[in-house]
Amino acid sequence: MTEAKANATAAAVRGTSDLAVHMEGVNKWYGAYHALKEVNLEVNRGERIVICGPSGSGKSTLIRCINQLEVIQQGRIVVDGHDLTAGGKNVDLVRQETGMVFQSFNLFPHMTVLENCTLAPMKVRGISKAEAEATARRFLERVRIPEQAEKYPAQLSGGQQQRVAIARALCMNPKIMLFDEPTSALDPEMVKEVLDTMIDLAKEGMTMLCVTHEMGFARQVADRVIFMDRGEILEMGPPDTFFENPKNERLKNFLGQIA
Amino acid sequence: MLIRPFGINEFWIIVMAAQWTIALSAIAFAGGGIGGLLIALARVSDAKWPRLLATGFIRIFQGTPLLMQLFLVFFGMNILGFAINPWIAAAVALTLHASAFLGEIWRGCIEAIPPGQREAATALGLRYFNRMRYIILPQASRIAIAPTVGFLVQLIKGTSLAAIIGFTELTRQGQIINNATFSPFMVFGTVAAVYFILCWPLSLLARRMEVKFSRSTTR
């Protein structure tokens, strides 16, 4: 806790705009329920963070605050130099620069894969249809499903849908990618294809925050792993120390349960 | 007054009066479409006041008879200093009525769209107008078609009440012919048959679309 505070002050000195994400004293309540308690977190550009914890620990809420799908009641969040607490235009800017992938894919069912990928670039960035489609096809190629471009989401498997969702987010050319349990709704045999896509993305240097229970993925790509429980960050560190030498009792418990 | 028999002429006069029923229905439906969309959007708004106002509007129109709504607009216009005009009064009252009911139907359709759709659109940077225009309303409208056509049938039948404020549509024309022929069974049988011919195809259409939709969603 004190270490995090020290980090926060250091950031204030060198300026929050050098960071991808800066969270300071963040508190959130759902009615009387305290969902996030005094959260402090700094994510450097290009850093890969994995957040884990039992269900209801606040990990999804945490990353949903970064693009303000959830509004915080206390504290400060600065994303890529844009202070969300200032509201207004900054919220739009942050949403344009962060891509998000959801547990339940959330593709638009009434649009083809290609239309899913081109809508936001055309309507938000004002890019021409031809250019948006070219970009979309490039990213669909990268997630290895270029041949599905004209299909509707319902015609695809879960793994394919999630890869489309990743491509859709990438089409906005985001600086930060947020993943909210991207493999939890998938059949086991489809988990790997989605994780492989995420690993590729990590290798290219994308700043990533992933809420996931895939500890293999965490070991392989994370620069830091965060453990949350009951709305608090209880432990944070590089995967080696996090998994081999956990200090917090609840984390030891948690690791014991999922191993 | 001379009593004349119910002949082919009288029959055609009644059938032709259906045009005014259709015209009034069309105006109320078009006006109610615009009003209903605004009411529905206000009803699902994040802001408190639009939501409360829209809810109040819907409650008032759902909780009072259409006939009273017609009377209030008809006589209310007179009190406000407008000349008594059954056409305008009927059009205004039915438009308000349709706005309330369509607003409530469409609110339900908008709320039936999973919240993840709005979240995904928001996360992509789409703002309110584009979210509604490209994501929420296209999906909601597919669910809305069947109940909307169903309401249109109610609205067509509802226009018959405008006869009471002196608007000469199908029902009123029937009353006029009946006063001249004293053949109520023939006259109102004809009137009812015309309503049926207008409404039945729409009911069939609504049912077919409902079946089609439930099939496409259970896939």
Tab-separated table of C-alpha atoms in Angstrom, chain A residues 64 67 69 92 95-96 98 100 102 106-111 119-120 123-124 168-169 172, chain B residues 115-127 130-131 134-136 138-139 142 219:
chain	number	residue	atom	x	y	z
A	64	ARG	CA	-14.318	-1.366	-16.986
A	67	ASN	CA	-12.861	3.191	-20.487
A	69	LEU	CA	-18.115	1.723	-18.739
A	92	ASP	CA	-14.578	10.039	-25.834
A	95	ARG	CA	-12.731	5.204	-25.542
A	96	GLN	CA	-11.291	5.776	-28.992
A	98	THR	CA	-8.800	1.711	-25.777
A	100	MET	CA	-12.190	-3.833	-25.230
A	102	PHE	CA	-15.782	-8.984	-23.512
A	106	ASN	CA	-20.867	-8.753	-27.852
A	107	LEU	CA	-20.598	-8.753	-31.630
A	108	PHE	CA	-23.410	-6.912	-33.395
A	109	PRO	CA	-25.661	-9.783	-34.590
A	110	HIS	CA	-27.408	-7.795	-37.336
A	111	MET	CA	-24.147	-6.958	-39.094
A	119	LEU	CA	-18.633	0.670	-38.251
A	120	ALA	CA	-16.641	2.441	-35.546
A	123	LYS	CA	-18.503	6.656	-37.741
A	124	VAL	CA	-16.026	7.627	-35.024
A	168	ARG	CA	-13.015	-5.238	-34.346
A	169	ALA	CA	-11.254	-3.573	-31.426
A	172	MET	CA	-9.820	1.405	-34.113
B	115	PRO	CA	-26.767	-4.478	-22.367
B	116	GLY	CA	-23.561	-5.908	-23.843
B	117	GLN	CA	-24.527	-4.415	-27.208
B	118	ARG	CA	-24.569	-0.924	-25.815
B	119	GLU	CA	-21.358	-1.558	-23.873
B	120	ALA	CA	-19.534	-2.869	-26.931
B	121	ALA	CA	-20.663	0.125	-28.986
B	122	THR	CA	-19.672	2.527	-26.206
B	123	ALA	CA	-16.274	0.859	-25.814
B	124	LEU	CA	-15.686	1.373	-29.550
B	125	GLY	CA	-16.159	5.103	-29.056
B	126	LEU	CA	-19.623	5.336	-30.622
B	127	ARG	CA	-21.653	8.088	-29.010
B	130	ASN	CA	-24.655	6.444	-33.508
B	131	ARG	CA	-25.232	3.774	-30.848
B	134	TYR	CA	-26.660	1.673	-35.904
B	135	ILE	CA	-26.747	-0.766	-32.984
B	136	ILE	CA	-29.784	-0.532	-30.700
B	138	PRO	CA	-31.996	-1.719	-35.863
B	139	GLN	CA	-32.088	-4.689	-33.495
B	142	ARG	CA	-36.908	-6.312	-35.676
B	219	ARG	CA	-32.112	-20.776	-34.019
